[in-house]
Coordinates of C-alpha atoms in Angstrom, one line a residue:
Chain A
X195 CA 55.8 -1.2 -205.9
X196 CA 54.6 2.3 -205.8
X197 CA 56.6 5.5 -205.5
X198 CA 55.6 9.2 -205.4
X199 CA 56.7 11.6 -208.1
X200 CA 56.8 15.4 -207.6
X201 CA 58.0 17.8 -210.3
X202 CA 58.7 21.5 -210.4
X203 CA 59.0 24.5 -212.7
X204 CA 58.8 23.7 -216.4
X205 CA 59.0 20.0 -215.7
X206 CA 55.7 20.2 -213.7
X207 CA 54.1 21.3 -217.0
X208 CA 55.5 18.2 -218.7
X209 CA 55.4 15.4 -216.1
X210 CA 52.0 15.4 -214.5
X211 CA 51.9 12.2 -212.5
X212 CA 51.8 11.8 -208.8
X213 CA 51.9 8.1 -208.0
X214 CA 53.8 5.6 -210.2
X215 CA 53.8 1.9 -210.2
X216 CA 57.4 1.0 -210.9
X217 CA 57.3 -2.8 -211.0
X218 CA 60.5 -3.9 -212.8
X219 CA 62.3 -0.6 -211.9
X220 CA 64.7 -0.9 -209.0
X221 CA 66.7 2.3 -209.0
X222 CA 66.8 6.0 -210.1
X223 CA 68.7 5.2 -213.3
X224 CA 65.9 2.9 -214.3
X225 CA 63.3 5.4 -213.3
X226 CA 65.0 8.1 -215.4
X227 CA 65.1 5.9 -218.4
X228 CA 61.4 5.1 -217.9
X229 CA 60.4 8.8 -217.5
X230 CA 62.3 9.9 -220.6
X231 CA 60.6 7.2 -222.6
X232 CA 57.2 8.3 -221.5
X233 CA 58.0 12.0 -221.6
X234 CA 60.6 12.4 -224.4
X235 CA 60.8 16.2 -223.9
X236 CA 62.5 15.5 -220.6
X237 CA 65.6 14.5 -222.5
X238 CA 66.0 18.1 -223.7
X239 CA 66.0 19.6 -220.1
X240 CA 68.8 19.5 -217.6
X241 CA 67.3 18.2 -214.4
X242 CA 68.3 16.9 -211.0
X243 CA 66.6 14.3 -208.9
X244 CA 66.0 14.3 -205.2
X245 CA 65.2 11.1 -203.4
X246 CA 63.3 11.4 -200.1
X247 CA 64.2 15.2 -199.9
X248 CA 67.9 14.7 -200.6
X249 CA 69.5 15.7 -203.9
X250 CA 71.2 12.6 -205.4
X251 CA 74.4 12.6 -207.4
X252 CA 74.6 8.9 -208.3
X253 CA 72.2 6.0 -209.0
X254 CA 70.2 5.1 -205.9
X255 CA 67.9 2.2 -205.1
X256 CA 64.2 2.9 -204.9
X257 CA 61.9 1.3 -202.3
X258 CA 58.1 1.3 -201.9
X259 CA 57.0 4.7 -200.9
X260 CA 60.1 6.5 -202.1
X261 CA 59.5 10.1 -203.0
X262 CA 61.3 11.3 -206.1
X263 CA 61.4 14.9 -207.1
X264 CA 62.3 16.0 -210.6
X265 CA 63.8 19.5 -210.6
X266 CA 64.8 21.7 -213.6
X267 CA 67.7 24.2 -213.1
X268 CA 67.0 26.5 -210.1
X269 CA 66.1 30.1 -210.7
X270 CA 65.5 31.6 -207.3
X271 CA 66.7 35.0 -206.2
Chain B
X250 CA 64.4 16.3 -170.1
X251 CA 67.6 18.0 -171.1
X252 CA 67.7 15.8 -174.1
X253 CA 64.2 16.7 -175.1
X254 CA 65.0 20.4 -174.6
X255 CA 68.1 20.0 -176.9
X256 CA 65.9 18.2 -179.4
X257 CA 63.4 21.1 -179.3
X258 CA 66.2 23.6 -180.0
X259 CA 67.6 21.5 -182.8
X260 CA 64.1 21.2 -184.3
X261 CA 63.5 24.9 -184.0
X262 CA 66.9 25.6 -185.7
X263 CA 66.1 23.1 -188.4
X264 CA 62.7 24.5 -189.4
X265 CA 63.9 28.2 -189.7
X266 CA 61.7 29.4 -192.5
X267 CA 63.0 31.7 -195.2
X268 CA 59.9 31.9 -197.3
X269 CA 57.4 34.8 -197.3
X270 CA 54.2 35.1 -199.4
X271 CA 54.5 37.7 -202.1
X272 CA 56.9 40.7 -202.2
X273 CA 59.2 41.7 -199.3
X274 CA 58.3 45.2 -198.3
X275 CA 60.6 48.1 -197.5
X276 CA 59.0 48.3 -194.0
X277 CA 59.8 44.6 -193.4
X278 CA 63.5 45.4 -194.2
X279 CA 63.4 48.5 -192.0
X280 CA 62.0 46.5 -189.1
X281 CA 64.8 44.0 -189.5
X282 CA 67.5 46.7 -189.5
X283 CA 66.0 48.4 -186.5
X284 CA 66.0 45.2 -184.5
X285 CA 69.8 45.2 -184.6
X286 CA 70.3 48.5 -182.7
X287 CA 70.5 46.6 -179.4
X288 CA 73.4 44.5 -180.8
X289 CA 76.1 47.1 -180.1
X290 CA 78.9 44.7 -180.9
X291 CA 77.9 45.0 -184.6
X292 CA 79.9 47.5 -186.7
X293 CA 78.8 46.7 -190.2
X294 CA 75.7 45.3 -191.9
X295 CA 75.7 44.1 -195.5
X296 CA 72.4 43.7 -197.3
X297 CA 71.5 42.3 -200.7
X298 CA 68.1 42.8 -202.2
X299 CA 66.9 41.0 -205.3
X300 CA 64.3 43.0 -207.3
X301 CA 62.1 41.7 -210.1
X302 CA 63.2 43.2 -213.4
X303 CA 60.8 44.2 -216.2
X304 CA 63.0 42.4 -218.8
X305 CA 61.9 42.6 -222.4
X306 CA 61.9 39.1 -224.0
X307 CA 60.9 38.8 -227.7
X308 CA 59.1 42.1 -227.5
X309 CA 57.1 41.1 -224.4
X310 CA 57.8 42.7 -221.0
X311 CA 58.0 40.7 -217.7
X312 CA 55.2 42.0 -215.5
X313 CA 55.8 39.7 -212.5
X314 CA 57.6 36.5 -211.4
X315 CA 55.7 33.7 -209.7
X316 CA 58.0 31.8 -207.4
X317 CA 57.5 28.2 -206.4
X318 CA 59.9 26.1 -204.3
X319 CA 60.5 22.5 -203.1
X320 CA 60.2 24.1 -199.7
X321 CA 61.3 21.2 -197.4
X322 CA 64.4 20.6 -199.5
X323 CA 65.1 24.3 -199.8
X324 CA 65.0 24.8 -196.1
X325 CA 67.3 21.8 -195.5
X326 CA 69.7 23.1 -198.1
X327 CA 69.5 26.6 -196.5
X328 CA 70.2 25.2 -193.1
X329 CA 73.4 23.7 -194.5
X330 CA 74.5 26.9 -196.2
X331 CA 73.8 28.8 -193.0
X332 CA 76.0 26.5 -191.0
X333 CA 78.8 26.6 -193.6
X334 CA 78.7 30.4 -193.7
X335 CA 78.5 30.9 -190.0
X336 CA 81.6 28.6 -189.5
X337 CA 83.5 30.4 -192.2
X338 CA 83.0 34.0 -191.2
X339 CA 82.8 35.7 -187.7
X340 CA 79.2 36.9 -188.0
X341 CA 76.9 38.3 -185.4
X342 CA 73.7 37.7 -187.4
X343 CA 72.4 36.3 -190.7
X344 CA 68.9 36.6 -192.1
X345 CA 67.6 35.3 -195.4
X346 CA 64.1 35.9 -196.8
X347 CA 62.8 34.7 -200.2
X348 CA 59.4 35.3 -201.8
X349 CA 56.9 32.6 -202.9
X350 CA 54.0 33.4 -205.2
X351 CA 53.7 36.5 -207.4
X352 CA 56.1 39.4 -207.1
X353 CA 55.6 42.3 -209.5
X354 CA 58.3 44.0 -211.4
X355 CA 60.0 46.5 -209.2
X356 CA 59.3 44.6 -206.0
X357 CA 61.8 42.8 -203.8
X358 CA 61.9 39.0 -203.9
X359 CA 65.2 38.3 -202.0
X360 CA 66.6 39.8 -198.8
X361 CA 69.9 38.7 -197.5
X362 CA 71.3 40.4 -194.4
X363 CA 74.5 39.8 -192.6
X364 CA 76.2 41.6 -189.7
X365 CA 79.6 41.5 -188.1
X366 CA 81.9 43.5 -185.8
X367 CA 84.1 44.6 -188.8
X368 CA 82.7 45.2 -192.3
X369 CA 84.6 42.6 -194.3
X370 CA 83.1 39.4 -193.0
X371 CA 79.6 40.8 -193.3
X372 CA 80.2 41.8 -196.9
X373 CA 81.9 38.5 -197.9
X374 CA 79.3 36.4 -196.2
X375 CA 76.5 38.3 -197.9
X376 CA 78.1 37.8 -201.4
X377 CA 78.6 34.1 -200.7
X378 CA 75.1 33.6 -199.4
X379 CA 73.5 35.2 -202.5
X380 CA 75.7 33.0 -204.8
X381 CA 74.8 29.9 -203.0
X382 CA 71.1 30.7 -202.6
X383 CA 70.8 31.2 -206.4
X384 CA 72.8 28.0 -207.2
X385 CA 71.6 25.6 -204.5
X386 CA 68.1 26.3 -203.5
X387 CA 65.3 24.5 -205.3
X388 CA 63.3 27.6 -206.2
X389 CA 61.8 28.4 -209.6
X390 CA 60.7 31.7 -211.1
X391 CA 58.0 31.8 -213.7
X392 CA 58.2 35.0 -215.6
X393 CA 54.7 36.3 -216.4
X394 CA 54.2 38.7 -219.3
X395 CA 51.6 41.4 -219.6
X396 CA 49.6 39.2 -221.9
X397 CA 49.5 36.4 -219.2
X398 CA 51.8 34.1 -221.2
X399 CA 54.9 32.9 -219.3
X400 CA 58.4 31.5 -219.6
X401 CA 60.5 29.9 -216.9
X402 CA 63.4 32.0 -215.7
X403 CA 66.9 30.7 -215.8
X404 CA 69.7 31.9 -213.6
X405 CA 73.0 32.7 -215.4
Chain C
X178 CA 70.8 79.4 -222.4
X179 CA 71.8 75.9 -223.0
X180 CA 75.2 76.6 -221.5
X181 CA 73.6 78.1 -218.4
X182 CA 71.4 75.0 -218.1
X183 CA 74.4 72.8 -218.4
X184 CA 76.1 74.8 -215.7
X185 CA 73.2 74.5 -213.4
X186 CA 73.2 70.7 -213.9
X187 CA 76.9 70.6 -213.2
X188 CA 76.5 72.7 -210.1
X189 CA 73.7 70.6 -208.8
X190 CA 75.8 67.5 -209.5
X191 CA 78.8 69.0 -207.7
X192 CA 77.0 70.0 -204.5
X193 CA 75.3 66.6 -203.9
X194 CA 75.3 66.4 -200.2
X195 CA 76.0 63.2 -198.3
X196 CA 75.8 64.5 -194.8
X197 CA 72.9 64.1 -192.4
X198 CA 72.6 65.4 -188.8
X199 CA 72.7 62.6 -186.3
X200 CA 71.9 58.9 -186.9
X201 CA 70.5 57.5 -190.1
X202 CA 67.1 55.9 -189.3
X203 CA 65.7 52.6 -190.5
X204 CA 62.8 54.6 -191.9
X205 CA 65.1 56.7 -194.0
X206 CA 66.7 53.5 -195.4
X207 CA 63.2 52.0 -196.1
X208 CA 62.1 55.2 -198.0
X209 CA 65.3 55.1 -200.0
X210 CA 64.7 51.4 -200.9
X211 CA 61.0 52.0 -201.7
X212 CA 61.9 54.8 -204.1
X213 CA 63.5 52.3 -206.4
X214 CA 60.4 50.2 -207.2
X215 CA 59.7 52.3 -210.3
X216 CA 63.2 51.6 -211.6
X217 CA 62.2 48.2 -213.1
X218 CA 65.6 47.8 -214.9
X219 CA 67.2 47.1 -211.5
X220 CA 67.7 43.5 -210.5
X221 CA 70.0 43.8 -207.5
X222 CA 70.6 46.3 -204.7
X223 CA 73.7 46.2 -202.4
X224 CA 73.6 48.1 -199.1
X225 CA 76.2 48.6 -196.5
X226 CA 75.3 50.1 -193.1
X227 CA 78.0 51.2 -190.7
X228 CA 76.7 50.9 -187.1
X229 CA 78.4 52.5 -184.0
X230 CA 79.9 49.8 -181.8
X231 CA 80.0 50.0 -178.0
X232 CA 83.7 49.0 -178.0
X233 CA 85.4 48.6 -174.7
X234 CA 88.6 50.5 -174.5
X235 CA 90.7 50.5 -171.2
X236 CA 87.6 49.3 -169.3
X237 CA 85.5 52.2 -170.6
X238 CA 82.6 51.7 -173.1
X239 CA 82.0 53.8 -176.1
X240 CA 78.5 55.4 -175.7
X241 CA 78.5 57.4 -179.0
X242 CA 80.6 58.8 -181.8
X243 CA 80.6 62.5 -182.5
X244 CA 81.4 63.0 -186.2
X245 CA 82.9 66.1 -187.8
X246 CA 84.1 66.6 -191.3
X247 CA 85.8 69.1 -193.6
X248 CA 82.6 69.2 -195.4
X249 CA 83.5 71.1 -198.6
X250 CA 86.6 68.9 -199.2
X251 CA 84.7 65.7 -198.3
X252 CA 82.0 66.5 -200.8
X253 CA 84.5 67.3 -203.5
X254 CA 86.4 64.0 -202.8
X255 CA 83.0 62.1 -202.8
X256 CA 82.2 63.7 -206.2
X257 CA 85.4 62.2 -207.6
X258 CA 84.8 58.8 -206.0
X259 CA 81.2 58.8 -207.4
X260 CA 82.5 59.6 -210.9
X261 CA 85.2 56.9 -210.7
X262 CA 82.8 54.2 -209.5
X263 CA 80.1 55.1 -212.0
X264 CA 82.5 54.9 -214.9
X265 CA 83.9 51.6 -213.6
X266 CA 80.7 49.7 -213.0
X267 CA 77.4 49.6 -214.9
X268 CA 75.2 51.0 -212.1
X269 CA 71.6 52.3 -212.2
X270 CA 71.9 54.2 -208.9
X271 CA 74.4 55.1 -206.1
X272 CA 73.5 56.8 -202.8
X273 CA 75.8 57.6 -200.0
X274 CA 74.8 59.1 -196.6
X275 CA 77.1 59.8 -193.6
X276 CA 76.2 61.2 -190.2
X277 CA 77.6 64.3 -188.7
X278 CA 77.3 65.0 -184.9
X279 CA 76.4 62.5 -182.2
X280 CA 75.4 58.9 -183.2
X281 CA 74.8 56.6 -180.3
X282 CA 76.1 53.0 -180.1
X283 CA 73.7 50.8 -182.0
X284 CA 72.7 53.5 -184.4
X285 CA 73.6 53.8 -188.1
X286 CA 76.2 56.3 -189.2
X287 CA 76.9 55.3 -192.8
X288 CA 74.5 54.2 -195.5
X289 CA 75.9 53.1 -198.9
X290 CA 73.4 51.9 -201.5
X291 CA 74.1 50.8 -205.1
X292 CA 71.8 49.2 -207.7
X293 CA 72.4 47.5 -211.0
X294 CA 70.7 45.2 -213.5
X295 CA 72.7 42.2 -212.4
X296 CA 73.9 41.7 -208.8
X297 CA 77.7 41.7 -209.2
X298 CA 78.3 45.3 -210.2
X299 CA 76.1 46.5 -207.4
X300 CA 78.0 44.4 -204.8
X301 CA 81.5 45.3 -206.1
X302 CA 80.7 49.0 -206.4
X303 CA 79.3 49.0 -202.8
X304 CA 82.4 47.3 -201.4
X305 CA 84.7 49.8 -203.3
X306 CA 82.7 52.8 -202.2
X307 CA 82.9 51.8 -198.5
X308 CA 86.7 51.3 -198.7
X309 CA 87.2 54.6 -200.5
X310 CA 84.8 56.5 -198.2
X311 CA 86.7 55.3 -195.1
X312 CA 90.1 56.0 -196.6
X313 CA 89.6 59.2 -198.6
X314 CA 86.9 61.3 -196.9
X315 CA 88.1 63.9 -194.4
X316 CA 85.7 62.8 -191.6
X317 CA 86.7 62.3 -188.0
X318 CA 84.9 60.3 -185.3
X319 CA 85.3 61.2 -181.6
X320 CA 84.5 58.2 -179.5
X321 CA 82.6 59.4 -176.4
X322 CA 82.6 57.2 -173.3
X323 CA 79.9 57.0 -170.7
X324 CA 81.9 59.2 -168.3
X325 CA 82.0 61.9 -171.0
X326 CA 85.8 61.4 -171.7
X327 CA 86.7 60.8 -175.3
X328 CA 89.3 59.5 -177.7
X329 CA 89.7 60.0 -181.4
X330 CA 88.7 57.0 -183.5
X331 CA 91.2 55.5 -186.0
X332 CA 90.2 53.5 -189.0
X333 CA 92.2 50.3 -189.4
Chain D
X294 CA 101.0 88.2 -195.2
X295 CA 98.1 86.4 -193.5
X296 CA 96.7 83.0 -194.1
X297 CA 93.8 81.0 -192.6
X298 CA 94.4 77.8 -190.7
X299 CA 91.7 75.3 -190.0
X300 CA 92.3 72.1 -188.1
X301 CA 90.2 68.9 -187.4
X302 CA 89.9 66.0 -185.1
X303 CA 92.6 65.6 -182.4
X304 CA 94.6 68.3 -184.1
X305 CA 91.9 70.8 -183.5
X306 CA 92.4 70.2 -179.8
X307 CA 96.1 71.0 -180.3
X308 CA 96.3 73.8 -182.8
X309 CA 93.8 76.4 -182.0
X310 CA 94.6 79.3 -184.3
X311 CA 92.5 80.7 -187.1
X312 CA 94.5 83.5 -188.7
X313 CA 98.3 83.4 -189.0
X314 CA 100.7 86.0 -190.0
X315 CA 103.3 84.1 -192.0
X316 CA 105.8 86.9 -192.9
X317 CA 109.0 85.0 -193.8
X318 CA 107.2 81.8 -194.7
X319 CA 106.5 81.2 -198.4
X320 CA 105.4 77.6 -198.8
X321 CA 103.7 74.7 -197.0
X322 CA 107.0 73.1 -196.0
X323 CA 107.9 76.3 -194.3
X324 CA 104.5 76.5 -192.6
X325 CA 104.8 72.9 -191.4
X326 CA 108.2 73.6 -189.8
X327 CA 106.8 76.7 -188.1
X328 CA 103.7 74.8 -186.8
X329 CA 105.7 71.9 -185.5
X330 CA 108.0 74.4 -183.7
X331 CA 105.0 76.1 -182.0
X332 CA 103.1 72.9 -181.4
X333 CA 105.7 70.2 -180.8
X334 CA 103.1 67.5 -180.3
X335 CA 102.1 67.9 -184.0
X336 CA 105.3 66.0 -184.8
X337 CA 103.9 62.9 -183.2
X338 CA 100.8 62.8 -185.3
X339 CA 100.5 61.7 -189.0
X340 CA 98.7 64.5 -190.8
X341 CA 97.9 65.8 -194.2
X342 CA 97.5 69.3 -195.4
X343 CA 94.9 70.7 -197.7
X344 CA 95.5 74.0 -199.5
X345 CA 92.4 75.9 -200.6
X346 CA 90.3 72.8 -200.3
X347 CA 92.7 70.5 -202.1
X348 CA 94.8 67.8 -200.5
X349 CA 98.4 68.5 -201.3
X350 CA 101.0 65.8 -201.8
X351 CA 104.1 68.1 -202.3
X352 CA 105.4 71.4 -201.1
X353 CA 103.1 74.3 -202.4
X354 CA 103.5 78.0 -202.4
X355 CA 101.4 80.1 -200.1
X356 CA 99.8 83.4 -201.0
X357 CA 97.9 86.0 -198.9
X358 CA 94.5 84.5 -198.0
X359 CA 95.5 80.9 -198.5
X360 CA 93.4 78.5 -196.5
X361 CA 95.4 75.6 -195.0
X362 CA 93.7 72.7 -193.4
X363 CA 95.6 70.4 -191.0
X364 CA 94.0 66.9 -191.0
X365 CA 94.8 63.9 -188.8
X366 CA 94.1 60.4 -190.3
X367 CA 90.5 60.1 -191.4
X368 CA 88.1 57.9 -189.4
X369 CA 84.7 58.2 -191.1
X370 CA 82.3 55.3 -191.6

């Protein structure tokens, strides 16, 4: 199963992947664990996830084609 | 037909863009103000302008901020903020513009503009919009130093 | 010599004028904003604009407001307000302009502009200035109706 | 003894005098009584006085050449 990953700000300098095969991963908690294992520096950054253009506040199931955004703290304005 | 028309209105409302490429010019702001002279029910306008500061960080000075955003999510979030603020305050108008790309120190990167019959709702709505824009919109500022090195801005 | 110089500065400070004849134009506001681009320590500007409303009173519509002031007293009062607000908030800049004479409905009659490093002082100072200007400056607005009759405005 | 009177706003439409001989009047309370006797409508208006370009909050002595401003409620902005 493949999902799309987009990342922003300083995380875009760290996590540079676009498509990810997530066989064995079924939700955002699992994805988070996987990403932090591959990119250990991610553990040091506060970040939020958006799933299909919606910010998520709890673990959410992933499906084929899901779009997950990894977002460091906002700094607009 | 009516349904389609309604859908078109909804769509247009949804995709209201706040992003402009580069700095927001004083002329753009003047045009926006001048457009309200026909709205003679308005008694007060409140405006907030964010300007890029030449902060000194570890003896290096910020020359510009390069803004990126998760645009689709930002516009959806802004749509919600707009609805919330319009239903909380009796406003005549609300306009929000935010820069993308490079904005030099001394240039304007955020323009929030609210208008109402009496001054208080315009002022309170403007304050609330600025707070929410900074806290809730997925926008990131990369502070670029004179030597081309950078660091990522963090809002307090 | 130094004393004289100091006196000149004090005098110049004292006679700072806030009054402009007629409406305040969007171009004037734009110029004022643009002048701050060299002040790269500023991070936020707060602006309040008062606009003449075409209020309906007893079935007659306000066409314009004709402002008069006790100018010397108003400028002295404004000087005190300015000092108070500057000592209360960490501001980089503060500008106040008020119309005298006829300002038509839809035109700007008051322009208050504050700037600071971070947004909050600029916003709070702007709010406070507007409140104090309306309450403490000896300025009077004569609401002129389309039929040339008039009534004297009263601030709430 | 002569003083100068200036008036503003709706009071300017009511009190139209510039120089006033105030023999027998020695302070602003006395002046106020005199003005309200000559212009009875003044009693219906809230107003403040300024003496020599300073708003006064208590009875103040008048001298020759004093400038007294009669000011209805402010309505700037």
